[in-house]
């Protein structure tokens, strides 16, 4: 595979549609931790955003693809929108490099942020890689996907000099658990065919909807206790999953709408935080 082809392959491996799932929480963490506009763009915040925009996604999804070769052979999501790992050594090499690149934001952030960065790296690898391979150990597959809130917590700690509020961390963690499990619904049949057990395969489609709705409701309540406006915004998720579950819309189709939905919600969260910084 020529060099430009490998670059395109790595970019596709990193799931560009999902880049903001890791970088977006960084932006949210920064704006809610900032005391004034001078806190928004610093070497630490830019390094965190840059790392979690691309390298962290190469790491997370590259590890996933390397250890999911057998599962992905039966997964229709790999047709067109994503890629199947074919054994090219450039992928594990890129994963190793991206793990090392985490030293850049770590060097620019205070020690308070380091456990959050380290937690992301540990869970990002343990989710897919043996011996833990958490993605095949329900309910740990769902629980471990709180990892998506860790970049935002690291950013908050780096800017505020304190850890994020417990309700925000807990609400974000539960939201991520529900989002992960919802995204696993289209994989139920391929995972069962490959002998992979997940929270979604164990619950089945109907009860997975219930699980996701309950998780998103709890997340909305947690954020609502911090600010009722945040709770109302997050409240769209349990409503949306109920609509998908009770309508003729296929979950495999609805799944691809969520990057746009999450981007809009994340943008509104970020703008709300910016309003607070600018207008006090």
Short mmCIF file of C-alpha atoms in Angstrom, two decimals:
data_model
loop_
_atom_site.label_atom_id
_atom_site.label_comp_id
_atom_site.label_asym_id
_atom_site.label_seq_id
_atom_site.Cartn_x
_atom_site.Cartn_y
_atom_site.Cartn_z
CA UNK A 1 0.00 0.00 0.00
CA UNK A 2 1.58 3.37 -1.01
CA UNK A 3 2.22 6.05 1.61
CA UNK A 4 -0.78 8.22 0.73
CA UNK A 5 -2.99 5.12 0.69
CA UNK A 6 -1.78 4.16 4.16
CA UNK A 7 -2.51 7.66 5.46
CA UNK A 8 -6.06 7.52 4.11
CA UNK A 9 -6.44 4.04 5.62
CA UNK A 10 -5.27 5.27 9.05
CA UNK A 11 -7.60 8.25 8.89
CA UNK A 12 -10.52 5.97 8.06
CA UNK A 13 -9.44 3.64 10.87
CA UNK A 14 -9.68 6.60 13.29
CA UNK A 15 -13.41 7.03 12.47
CA UNK A 16 -13.47 10.76 11.49
CA UNK A 17 -17.23 10.84 12.08
CA UNK A 18 -16.49 10.17 15.74
CA UNK A 19 -13.47 12.44 16.29
CA UNK A 20 -15.47 14.90 18.35
CA UNK A 21 -16.54 12.14 20.73
CA UNK A 22 -13.11 12.58 22.35
CA UNK A 23 -12.14 16.13 21.36
CA UNK A 24 -15.58 17.59 22.07
CA UNK A 25 -15.42 16.80 25.81
CA UNK A 26 -12.08 18.64 25.91
CA UNK A 27 -13.78 21.80 24.60
CA UNK A 28 -16.63 21.40 27.09
CA UNK A 29 -14.22 20.84 29.98
CA UNK A 30 -12.18 23.90 29.04
CA UNK A 31 -15.08 26.36 28.76
CA UNK A 32 -16.69 25.28 32.05
CA UNK A 33 -13.36 25.44 33.89
CA UNK A 34 -12.23 28.77 32.41
CA UNK A 35 -12.34 31.86 34.60
CA UNK A 36 -11.84 34.26 31.69
CA UNK A 37 -11.01 34.16 28.01
CA UNK A 38 -7.27 33.88 28.66
CA UNK A 39 -7.85 30.32 29.90
CA UNK A 40 -9.40 29.13 26.64
CA UNK A 41 -6.40 28.93 24.33
CA UNK A 42 -3.26 27.86 26.12
CA UNK A 43 -0.53 25.36 25.22
CA UNK A 44 -2.21 22.83 27.52
CA UNK A 45 -5.74 23.21 26.12
CA UNK A 46 -4.54 23.19 22.51
CA UNK A 47 -2.36 20.12 23.11
CA UNK A 48 -5.25 18.27 24.75
CA UNK A 49 -7.67 19.16 21.97
CA UNK A 50 -5.17 18.26 19.24
CA UNK A 51 -4.26 14.94 20.84
CA UNK A 52 -7.83 13.84 21.45
CA UNK A 53 -8.97 15.00 18.02
CA UNK A 54 -6.87 12.56 15.96
CA UNK A 55 -4.05 10.61 17.68
CA UNK A 56 -6.28 9.35 20.51
CA UNK A 57 -8.82 8.13 17.96
CA UNK A 58 -6.12 6.30 15.99
CA UNK A 59 -5.07 4.66 19.26
CA UNK A 60 -8.57 3.74 20.41
CA UNK A 61 -9.95 2.42 17.14
CA UNK A 62 -6.65 1.02 15.88
CA UNK A 63 -6.39 -1.28 18.91
CA UNK A 64 -10.04 -2.19 18.40
CA UNK A 65 -9.55 -3.13 14.75
CA UNK A 66 -6.37 -5.16 15.34
CA UNK A 67 -8.04 -7.38 17.94
CA UNK A 68 -11.43 -7.53 16.21
CA UNK A 69 -10.42 -9.14 12.94
CA UNK A 70 -12.67 -12.17 13.39
CA UNK A 71 -15.63 -10.14 14.66
CA UNK A 72 -15.37 -7.55 11.90
CA UNK A 73 -15.51 -10.23 9.22
CA UNK A 74 -19.25 -10.50 9.93
CA UNK A 75 -19.90 -6.82 10.68
CA UNK A 76 -21.81 -4.89 7.98
CA UNK A 77 -20.68 -1.55 9.46
CA UNK A 78 -17.26 -2.28 7.98
CA UNK A 79 -18.65 -2.08 4.47
CA UNK A 80 -17.91 1.38 3.09
CA UNK A 81 -18.08 3.64 6.17
CA UNK A 82 -15.28 1.90 8.06
CA UNK A 83 -12.36 -0.37 7.21
CA UNK A 84 -11.39 -3.91 8.12
CA UNK A 85 -7.90 -4.47 9.46
CA UNK A 86 -5.98 -6.56 6.96
CA UNK A 87 -2.75 -7.15 8.85
CA UNK A 88 -0.83 -4.06 7.68
CA UNK A 89 1.89 -3.41 10.32
CA UNK A 90 1.38 0.33 9.91
CA UNK A 91 -1.70 0.13 12.17
CA UNK A 92 0.01 -1.26 15.33
CA UNK A 93 2.96 1.05 14.63
CA UNK A 94 0.62 4.04 14.47
CA UNK A 95 -1.10 2.90 17.66
CA UNK A 96 2.24 2.76 19.48
CA UNK A 97 3.22 6.19 18.20
CA UNK A 98 -0.10 7.69 19.25
CA UNK A 99 0.29 6.22 22.73
CA UNK A 100 3.67 7.95 23.01
CA UNK A 101 2.21 11.21 21.74
CA UNK A 102 0.11 11.36 24.92
CA UNK A 103 3.32 12.53 26.58
CA UNK A 104 2.90 15.89 24.80
CA UNK A 105 -0.32 16.99 26.55
CA UNK A 106 0.90 15.32 29.75
CA UNK A 107 4.03 17.49 29.68
CA UNK A 108 1.93 20.65 29.28
CA UNK A 109 -0.70 19.91 31.92
CA UNK A 110 -0.43 19.86 35.73
CA UNK A 111 -0.16 16.54 37.57
CA UNK A 112 -3.83 16.86 38.53
CA UNK A 113 -4.75 16.05 34.91
CA UNK A 114 -2.44 13.06 34.57
CA UNK A 115 -4.70 10.39 36.14
CA UNK A 116 -7.47 11.29 33.68
CA UNK A 117 -5.10 11.00 30.70
CA UNK A 118 -3.63 7.76 32.05
CA UNK A 119 -7.11 6.41 32.68
CA UNK A 120 -8.05 7.04 29.06
CA UNK A 121 -4.96 5.23 27.78
CA UNK A 122 -5.49 2.28 30.12
CA UNK A 123 -9.18 1.83 29.35
CA UNK A 124 -8.72 2.58 25.64
CA UNK A 125 -6.32 -0.36 25.32
CA UNK A 126 -7.97 -2.70 27.86
CA UNK A 127 -11.33 -2.34 26.14
CA UNK A 128 -10.15 -4.27 23.06
CA UNK A 129 -6.82 -5.90 23.88
CA UNK A 130 -6.16 -9.12 25.79
CA UNK A 131 -5.90 -10.16 28.54
CA UNK A 132 -8.77 -8.00 29.84
CA UNK A 133 -10.59 -7.34 26.54
CA UNK A 134 -13.37 -5.58 28.42
CA UNK A 135 -15.59 -5.34 25.35
CA UNK A 136 -16.36 -9.06 25.71
CA UNK A 137 -17.11 -8.93 29.46
CA UNK A 138 -20.55 -7.47 30.06
CA UNK A 139 -21.31 -5.22 31.87
CA UNK A 140 -17.66 -4.10 31.88
CA UNK A 141 -17.90 -3.34 28.15
CA UNK A 142 -20.46 -0.67 28.93
CA UNK A 143 -18.92 0.53 32.18
CA UNK A 144 -15.47 0.98 30.66
CA UNK A 145 -16.81 3.32 28.00
CA UNK A 146 -16.97 6.10 30.50
CA UNK A 147 -13.49 6.60 29.03
CA UNK A 148 -15.05 9.16 26.67
CA UNK A 149 -15.54 11.59 29.56
CA UNK A 150 -11.89 11.38 30.65
CA UNK A 151 -10.53 13.88 28.06
CA UNK A 152 -13.02 16.47 29.30
CA UNK A 153 -12.10 15.76 32.92
CA UNK A 154 -8.40 16.15 32.07
CA UNK A 155 -9.10 19.49 30.38
CA UNK A 156 -11.19 20.73 33.30
CA UNK A 157 -8.46 19.77 35.77
CA UNK A 158 -5.77 21.42 33.63
CA UNK A 159 -7.64 24.73 33.47
CA UNK A 160 -9.43 24.93 36.82
CA UNK A 161 -6.70 23.38 38.94
CA UNK A 162 -9.33 21.14 40.57
CA UNK A 163 -11.09 17.95 39.54
CA UNK A 164 -14.47 18.36 37.79
CA UNK A 165 -17.67 18.29 39.86
CA UNK A 166 -18.65 14.76 40.83
CA UNK A 167 -22.11 15.12 39.29
CA UNK A 168 -20.60 16.20 35.96
CA UNK A 169 -18.13 13.31 35.92
CA UNK A 170 -20.79 10.79 36.95
CA UNK A 171 -23.35 12.15 34.50
CA UNK A 172 -20.85 12.13 31.65
CA UNK A 173 -19.74 8.60 32.51
CA UNK A 174 -23.32 7.26 32.54
CA UNK A 175 -24.14 9.11 29.31
CA UNK A 176 -21.12 7.47 27.65
CA UNK A 177 -22.15 4.04 28.90
CA UNK A 178 -25.58 4.46 27.33
CA UNK A 179 -24.13 5.82 24.08
CA UNK A 180 -21.74 2.90 23.78
CA UNK A 181 -24.44 0.33 24.43
CA UNK A 182 -26.82 1.97 21.96
CA UNK A 183 -24.09 1.85 19.31
CA UNK A 184 -23.71 -1.88 19.98
CA UNK A 185 -27.32 -2.65 19.02
CA UNK A 186 -26.54 -2.89 15.26
CA UNK A 187 -23.74 -5.32 16.18
CA UNK A 188 -25.94 -7.77 18.10
CA UNK A 189 -26.32 -10.28 15.26
CA UNK A 190 -22.69 -10.07 14.01
CA UNK A 191 -21.38 -10.34 17.58
CA UNK A 192 -23.55 -13.35 18.31
CA UNK A 193 -22.42 -14.96 15.05
CA UNK A 194 -18.81 -14.44 16.11
CA UNK A 195 -19.46 -15.74 19.64
CA UNK A 196 -18.87 -12.33 21.23
CA UNK A 197 -20.88 -11.48 24.32
CA UNK A 198 -21.66 -7.83 25.10
CA UNK A 199 -24.18 -5.99 27.22
CA UNK A 200 -26.31 -5.61 24.08
CA UNK A 201 -26.14 -9.29 23.09
CA UNK A 202 -26.96 -10.32 26.66
CA UNK A 203 -29.94 -7.96 26.98
CA UNK A 204 -31.23 -8.24 23.42
CA UNK A 205 -32.44 -5.28 21.36
CA UNK A 206 -35.61 -4.50 23.32
CA UNK A 207 -34.01 -4.42 26.77
CA UNK A 208 -30.94 -2.62 25.45
CA UNK A 209 -33.24 0.25 24.49
CA UNK A 210 -34.53 0.25 28.07
CA UNK A 211 -30.97 0.20 29.44
CA UNK A 212 -29.94 3.14 27.24
CA UNK A 213 -33.06 5.12 28.05
CA UNK A 214 -32.52 4.60 31.79
CA UNK A 215 -28.84 5.59 31.52
CA UNK A 216 -29.56 8.72 29.53
CA UNK A 217 -32.30 9.68 31.97
CA UNK A 218 -29.90 9.34 34.92
CA UNK A 219 -27.32 11.42 33.06
CA UNK A 220 -29.88 14.15 32.39
CA UNK A 221 -30.86 14.17 36.08
CA UNK A 222 -27.21 14.45 37.16
CA UNK A 223 -26.56 17.40 34.88
CA UNK A 224 -29.92 18.93 35.80
CA UNK A 225 -28.83 19.01 39.44
CA UNK A 226 -25.89 21.16 38.33
CA UNK A 227 -27.97 23.38 36.03
CA UNK A 228 -31.55 22.70 34.97
CA UNK A 229 -30.74 23.90 31.45
CA UNK A 230 -28.11 21.20 31.09
CA UNK A 231 -30.60 18.60 32.26
CA UNK A 232 -33.18 19.73 29.72
CA UNK A 233 -30.62 19.60 26.91
CA UNK A 234 -29.48 16.08 27.85
CA UNK A 235 -33.11 15.09 28.17
CA UNK A 236 -33.38 14.78 24.39
CA UNK A 237 -31.52 11.44 24.53
CA UNK A 238 -34.05 9.33 26.43
CA UNK A 239 -36.77 10.85 24.25
CA UNK A 240 -34.82 10.02 21.07
CA UNK A 241 -34.12 6.41 22.05
CA UNK A 242 -37.79 5.92 22.90
CA UNK A 243 -38.71 7.20 19.43
CA UNK A 244 -36.25 4.84 17.75
CA UNK A 245 -37.45 1.89 19.83
CA UNK A 246 -41.13 2.47 19.07
CA UNK A 247 -40.94 3.59 15.43
CA UNK A 248 -40.22 1.87 12.15
CA UNK A 249 -36.78 3.52 11.97
CA UNK A 250 -34.08 0.85 11.89
CA UNK A 251 -31.44 1.21 14.59
CA UNK A 252 -28.72 0.61 12.00
CA UNK A 253 -29.92 3.75 10.26
CA UNK A 254 -30.48 5.80 13.42
CA UNK A 255 -27.00 4.89 14.65
CA UNK A 256 -25.43 7.02 11.93
CA UNK A 257 -27.46 10.07 12.95
CA UNK A 258 -25.91 10.24 16.40
CA UNK A 259 -22.58 11.83 15.45
CA UNK A 260 -24.56 14.82 14.13
CA UNK A 261 -26.89 14.85 17.16
CA UNK A 262 -23.96 14.63 19.57
CA UNK A 263 -22.10 17.37 17.71
CA UNK A 264 -25.09 19.73 17.99
CA UNK A 265 -25.58 18.96 21.69
CA UNK A 266 -21.86 19.35 22.35
CA UNK A 267 -21.82 22.67 20.48
CA UNK A 268 -24.73 23.95 22.57
CA UNK A 269 -22.99 22.86 25.77
CA UNK A 270 -19.82 24.60 24.65
CA UNK A 271 -21.60 27.81 23.65
CA UNK A 272 -23.34 27.85 27.03
CA UNK A 273 -19.99 27.62 28.76
CA UNK A 274 -18.52 30.33 26.54
CA UNK A 275 -21.45 32.61 27.34
CA UNK A 276 -20.65 32.21 31.02
CA UNK A 277 -16.99 33.05 30.44
CA UNK A 278 -17.63 36.09 28.26
CA UNK A 279 -20.64 37.54 30.08
CA UNK A 280 -19.95 36.35 33.59
#
